[in-house]
Each structure stands twice: as structure tokens, then as C-alpha cells.
Short mmCIF file of C-alpha atoms in Angstrom, two decimals:
data_model
loop_
_atom_site.label_atom_id
_atom_site.label_comp_id
_atom_site.label_asym_id
_atom_site.label_seq_id
_atom_site.Cartn_x
_atom_site.Cartn_y
_atom_site.Cartn_z
CA GLN A 1 -18.65 11.55 0.59
CA LYS A 2 -17.33 8.68 -1.51
CA GLU A 3 -17.47 5.33 0.22
CA VAL A 4 -13.89 4.27 -0.42
CA GLU A 5 -11.32 6.86 -1.39
CA GLN A 6 -7.85 6.43 -2.78
CA ASN A 7 -5.40 8.81 -4.37
CA SER A 8 -5.44 7.91 -8.07
CA GLY A 9 -1.71 8.60 -8.46
CA PRO A 10 0.43 7.70 -10.18
CA LEU A 11 2.69 7.08 -7.23
CA SER A 12 6.23 6.85 -8.53
CA VAL A 13 8.96 5.21 -6.48
CA PRO A 14 12.45 3.98 -7.38
CA GLU A 15 13.26 0.29 -7.27
CA GLY A 16 14.09 -0.84 -3.75
CA ALA A 17 12.10 1.92 -2.05
CA ILE A 18 9.01 1.56 0.15
CA ALA A 19 5.72 2.32 -1.56
CA SER A 20 2.91 3.51 0.69
CA LEU A 21 -0.66 3.27 -0.55
CA ASN A 22 -3.53 4.76 1.41
CA CYS A 23 -7.27 4.31 1.57
CA THR A 24 -10.07 5.83 3.64
CA TYR A 25 -13.61 4.59 3.97
CA SER A 26 -16.84 6.15 5.14
CA ASP A 27 -18.87 3.27 6.64
CA ARG A 28 -17.90 2.84 10.29
CA GLY A 29 -19.58 -0.58 10.28
CA SER A 30 -17.08 -1.97 7.78
CA GLN A 31 -15.26 -4.97 9.14
CA SER A 32 -13.24 -6.54 6.35
CA PHE A 33 -10.64 -4.83 4.21
CA PHE A 34 -8.80 -6.05 1.17
CA TRP A 35 -6.04 -4.93 -1.13
CA TYR A 36 -6.16 -6.14 -4.72
CA ARG A 37 -3.54 -5.64 -7.39
CA GLN A 38 -4.63 -5.17 -10.99
CA TYR A 39 -2.19 -5.20 -13.87
CA SER A 40 -3.29 -3.38 -17.01
CA GLY A 41 -5.75 -5.50 -18.95
CA LYS A 42 -5.92 -8.15 -16.23
CA SER A 43 -8.29 -9.04 -13.43
CA PRO A 44 -7.88 -7.99 -9.79
CA GLU A 45 -5.90 -10.42 -7.66
CA LEU A 46 -5.89 -10.44 -3.87
CA ILE A 47 -2.74 -9.19 -2.16
CA MET A 48 -3.80 -8.88 1.46
CA SER A 49 -6.84 -9.00 3.69
CA ILE A 50 -7.05 -7.44 7.15
CA TYR A 51 -9.83 -7.53 9.72
CA SER A 52 -8.32 -6.22 12.98
CA ASN A 53 -6.65 -2.97 13.93
CA GLY A 54 -2.89 -3.01 13.59
CA ASP A 55 -0.44 -4.40 11.10
CA LYS A 56 -0.47 -7.60 9.09
CA GLU A 57 2.65 -8.65 7.24
CA ASP A 58 3.02 -11.04 4.32
CA GLY A 59 6.42 -11.08 2.67
CA ARG A 60 7.18 -7.62 1.30
CA PHE A 61 3.62 -6.45 1.93
CA THR A 62 2.23 -4.96 5.14
CA ALA A 63 -1.38 -3.93 5.55
CA GLN A 64 -2.27 -1.48 8.29
CA LEU A 65 -5.76 -0.86 9.65
CA ASN A 66 -7.00 1.91 11.92
CA LYS A 67 -10.76 1.61 12.35
CA ALA A 68 -11.00 4.70 14.57
CA SER A 69 -9.54 6.81 11.76
CA GLN A 70 -11.30 4.73 9.07
CA TYR A 71 -8.01 4.27 7.35
CA VAL A 72 -6.27 1.32 5.76
CA SER A 73 -2.90 1.31 4.06
CA LEU A 74 -0.58 -1.01 2.17
CA LEU A 75 3.19 -0.80 2.40
CA ILE A 76 5.34 -2.49 -0.20
CA ARG A 77 8.95 -2.89 0.86
CA ASP A 78 11.83 -3.29 -1.60
CA SER A 79 9.55 -2.27 -4.48
CA GLN A 80 10.22 -3.99 -7.78
CA PRO A 81 9.31 -2.90 -11.32
CA SER A 82 6.99 -5.93 -11.39
CA ASP A 83 4.98 -4.24 -8.61
CA SER A 84 3.92 -1.56 -11.09
CA ALA A 85 0.14 -1.92 -11.23
CA THR A 86 -3.05 -0.37 -9.94
CA TYR A 87 -3.80 -1.20 -6.31
CA LEU A 88 -7.45 -1.38 -5.37
CA CYS A 89 -8.66 -0.97 -1.82
CA ALA A 90 -11.88 -2.85 -1.13
CA VAL A 91 -14.11 -2.68 1.92
CA ASN A 92 -16.83 -5.07 2.94
CA ARG A 93 -19.43 -2.59 4.04
CA GLY A 94 -22.69 -2.51 5.85
CA ASN A 95 -24.44 -4.54 8.47
CA SER A 96 -25.72 -7.38 6.36
CA GLY A 97 -24.02 -10.72 6.29
CA TYR A 98 -23.47 -10.44 2.59
CA SER A 99 -20.03 -10.18 1.07
CA THR A 100 -20.42 -6.93 -0.84
CA LEU A 101 -17.14 -5.32 -1.72
CA THR A 102 -16.99 -1.62 -2.37
CA PHE A 103 -13.86 -0.68 -4.27
CA GLY A 104 -11.91 2.51 -4.40
CA LYS A 105 -10.86 3.80 -7.79
CA GLY A 106 -7.35 2.49 -7.27
CA THR A 107 -3.87 3.97 -7.00
CA MET A 108 -1.50 3.45 -9.88
CA LEU A 109 1.99 2.55 -8.69
CA LEU A 110 5.00 2.98 -10.96
CA VAL A 111 8.31 1.48 -9.83
CA SER A 112 11.24 2.69 -11.89
CA PRO A 113 14.39 0.55 -12.29
CA ASP B 1 -6.71 -25.45 -13.29
CA THR B 2 -8.94 -24.36 -10.44
CA ALA B 3 -10.25 -20.96 -11.34
CA VAL B 4 -13.03 -18.64 -12.33
CA SER B 5 -13.45 -18.62 -16.10
CA GLN B 6 -15.51 -16.39 -18.39
CA THR B 7 -16.56 -16.56 -22.01
CA PRO B 8 -16.17 -14.77 -24.26
CA LYS B 9 -13.05 -12.73 -23.50
CA TYR B 10 -14.00 -10.07 -26.01
CA LEU B 11 -17.40 -9.05 -27.31
CA VAL B 12 -17.95 -6.39 -29.97
CA THR B 13 -21.54 -5.72 -30.94
CA GLN B 14 -23.96 -3.13 -32.22
CA MET B 15 -26.32 -1.00 -30.15
CA GLY B 16 -29.66 -2.65 -29.63
CA ASN B 17 -28.36 -6.22 -29.78
CA ASP B 18 -28.76 -8.79 -27.02
CA LYS B 19 -25.72 -10.65 -25.71
CA SER B 20 -24.76 -13.10 -22.98
CA ILE B 21 -21.62 -13.63 -20.94
CA LYS B 22 -20.96 -16.93 -19.18
CA CYS B 23 -19.06 -17.58 -15.99
CA GLU B 24 -17.99 -20.83 -14.36
CA GLN B 25 -16.03 -21.53 -11.20
CA ASN B 26 -14.57 -24.88 -10.21
CA LEU B 27 -13.47 -23.75 -6.75
CA GLY B 28 -16.49 -25.25 -5.04
CA HIS B 29 -17.61 -21.81 -3.89
CA ASP B 30 -21.18 -21.04 -2.89
CA THR B 31 -21.30 -17.39 -3.89
CA MET B 32 -20.77 -15.70 -7.25
CA TYR B 33 -20.78 -12.09 -8.39
CA TRP B 34 -20.87 -9.85 -11.41
CA TYR B 35 -18.88 -6.62 -11.41
CA LYS B 36 -18.62 -3.86 -14.01
CA GLN B 37 -15.39 -1.93 -14.51
CA ASP B 38 -15.91 1.20 -16.54
CA SER B 39 -13.46 3.19 -18.66
CA LYS B 40 -12.23 5.01 -15.55
CA LYS B 41 -11.37 1.64 -14.02
CA PHE B 42 -14.02 1.94 -11.32
CA LEU B 43 -15.08 -1.56 -10.26
CA LYS B 44 -18.69 -1.80 -9.09
CA ILE B 45 -20.83 -4.71 -7.90
CA MET B 46 -23.86 -5.54 -10.02
CA PHE B 47 -25.24 -8.82 -8.71
CA SER B 48 -24.50 -11.57 -6.24
CA TYR B 49 -25.87 -15.11 -6.09
CA ASN B 50 -25.57 -17.55 -3.23
CA ASN B 51 -26.36 -21.18 -4.04
CA LYS B 52 -28.31 -20.11 -7.14
CA GLU B 53 -30.31 -17.53 -5.20
CA LEU B 54 -30.08 -13.81 -5.99
CA ILE B 55 -28.96 -12.00 -2.84
CA ILE B 56 -27.66 -8.68 -4.10
CA ASN B 57 -29.01 -6.58 -6.93
CA GLU B 58 -27.44 -3.16 -7.00
CA THR B 59 -29.12 -0.42 -9.01
CA VAL B 60 -28.66 -2.04 -12.38
CA PRO B 61 -31.03 -1.46 -15.33
CA ASN B 62 -33.43 -4.34 -15.83
CA ARG B 63 -31.91 -4.87 -19.28
CA PHE B 64 -29.33 -6.86 -17.31
CA SER B 65 -30.59 -10.25 -16.21
CA PRO B 66 -28.36 -12.69 -14.35
CA LYS B 67 -29.09 -16.37 -14.21
CA SER B 68 -27.53 -19.10 -12.11
CA PRO B 69 -28.39 -22.62 -13.31
CA ASP B 70 -26.27 -24.11 -10.52
CA LYS B 71 -23.88 -22.77 -7.94
CA ALA B 72 -20.88 -23.20 -10.24
CA HIS B 73 -22.31 -21.06 -13.03
CA LEU B 74 -23.51 -17.49 -13.24
CA ASN B 75 -24.46 -16.02 -16.59
CA LEU B 76 -25.29 -12.44 -17.51
CA HIS B 77 -27.70 -11.59 -20.30
CA ILE B 78 -27.92 -8.03 -21.55
CA ASN B 79 -30.83 -6.85 -23.67
CA SER B 80 -30.91 -3.83 -25.97
CA LEU B 81 -27.26 -2.96 -25.55
CA GLU B 82 -26.38 0.71 -25.19
CA LEU B 83 -23.11 2.57 -25.76
CA GLY B 84 -22.77 3.07 -21.99
CA ASP B 85 -22.69 -0.67 -21.46
CA SER B 86 -19.17 -0.76 -22.92
CA ALA B 87 -16.97 -1.91 -20.06
CA VAL B 88 -15.12 -4.89 -18.68
CA TYR B 89 -17.39 -7.31 -16.86
CA PHE B 90 -15.79 -9.45 -14.18
CA CYS B 91 -17.24 -12.52 -12.60
CA ALA B 92 -16.02 -13.43 -9.12
CA SER B 93 -16.69 -16.08 -6.52
CA SER B 94 -16.18 -16.54 -2.79
CA PRO B 95 -16.42 -19.62 -0.60
CA ARG B 96 -19.46 -18.29 1.23
CA GLN B 97 -21.45 -15.07 1.48
CA GLY B 98 -19.97 -13.74 4.71
CA ARG B 99 -18.39 -10.31 5.06
CA GLY B 100 -14.89 -11.65 5.59
CA GLU B 101 -14.87 -13.83 2.52
CA THR B 102 -12.21 -13.30 -0.12
CA GLN B 103 -13.47 -12.90 -3.65
CA TYR B 104 -11.62 -14.42 -6.59
CA PHE B 105 -11.99 -12.81 -9.98
CA GLY B 106 -12.28 -14.23 -13.46
CA PRO B 107 -10.27 -12.81 -16.38
CA GLY B 108 -13.00 -10.43 -17.49
CA THR B 109 -15.09 -9.96 -20.62
CA ARG B 110 -14.35 -6.81 -22.58
CA LEU B 111 -17.60 -5.58 -24.09
CA LEU B 112 -17.57 -2.87 -26.76
CA VAL B 113 -20.90 -1.55 -28.01
CA LEU B 114 -20.72 0.34 -31.30
#
């Protein structure tokens, strides 16, 4: 079983719609979860971090975490063409105190005008 | 600008050569990382240093040797380059080494081995 799984997409949504990106992880000991956005040819940039079960909102972005189901998602409201990018789910795994991120392969999001 | 920077941005070289990539962060962070992103865009940790000390060494061939002269710099030297080393190499840093720490990425070095 892959450690962090995401649907590779592309996920196509019209401008103004809600985009829903999903991620599952295998290590039950994982405690920190991150969503990064990566534009083509650029480096990953942090969108959201979430550590507790439930929802966390920041502007148009909402991260949702369900540790029992080992599931984390990112909702993007009022999607804009500028949101078109690959979204990487990252999980800080394991029992050590080290900050080791395991990334999913990313979901490509395409927002059409 | 406060940031993570890498040099060079692009590196094209022949198989068998040795090359180095440099990384610097002026964020005052204690921990730095090297990641490799392959042609399928899969981003994978290679090494992590905390205050110049190697703390994570994932299963990377020993042709790859990181070096941290101080906590603001982390360099990556690659010996005997192979075709499969072609990838984008990202440096990152985080304030500390804890599991909740956010990592900030540099712009990447695009390595092409011919």
C-alpha cells in the first residue's frame, strides 16, 4: 500500500465552482498534514496545514482531516483559473520527532474560465 | 528577500561527471532538506540536516553526498552521474525538526544527465 495516495487527475472544474481534492495515508501514527500547491516548473508552496480532526478554513481554502478514516481533503471555493496547478498532499509520518514529509503524487487541477 | 535559494537553476552534464548543487536559506531555520522530484513529479526526501548534523538519510546511493558547512547552507555533491539522476532537486528548510514544522522550498535545480 502506498503511503500517501492521491488521484492524479486531472480534476476539471469550471470557474466559480468548488474543487475537492482528496488524500489518504497509510501510517496511523501520522500527526501533521499539509497541502502544497505546485505550478508547472515551480517549487511547492504551502497552502494549508492541519493537525487536528475537523475543518480548518483559510480564505477560499478549507482543509478537512479525519484521522479515523486516514483521510485528508482540500476544498477550494470559488475556483479561479489561477488555481490551476498540481496539489500535493504531504504527511509527516512515523514516530520519530523528525520532520519527514511523505508526499503523494499530486492531483492536477484545471479550472476553466 | 528572505527565502531558500539554490544554484544553479539548470545543470546539463554528461554521464560519469561529478556535480554540486548549493542551497542557502536566510530564514534562520535550523533544519534543511534535499528532495528529488522525478519525471513523474513524485517528490521524495533524500536527506535532512539539523544544525549541520545529518538526521535523515533515506535510501539514496552513496554517490550522493550532502554537506552542511553551517546551518544556513546545505550542499549536494553527486559523483559519477547516471541517466537516472535526471530530475529536479529541491532544497527546503523548516524552523526546527519537529513533526509539525512547515517546510519551505527553494526554486529547484533542474538536472539533465546526457
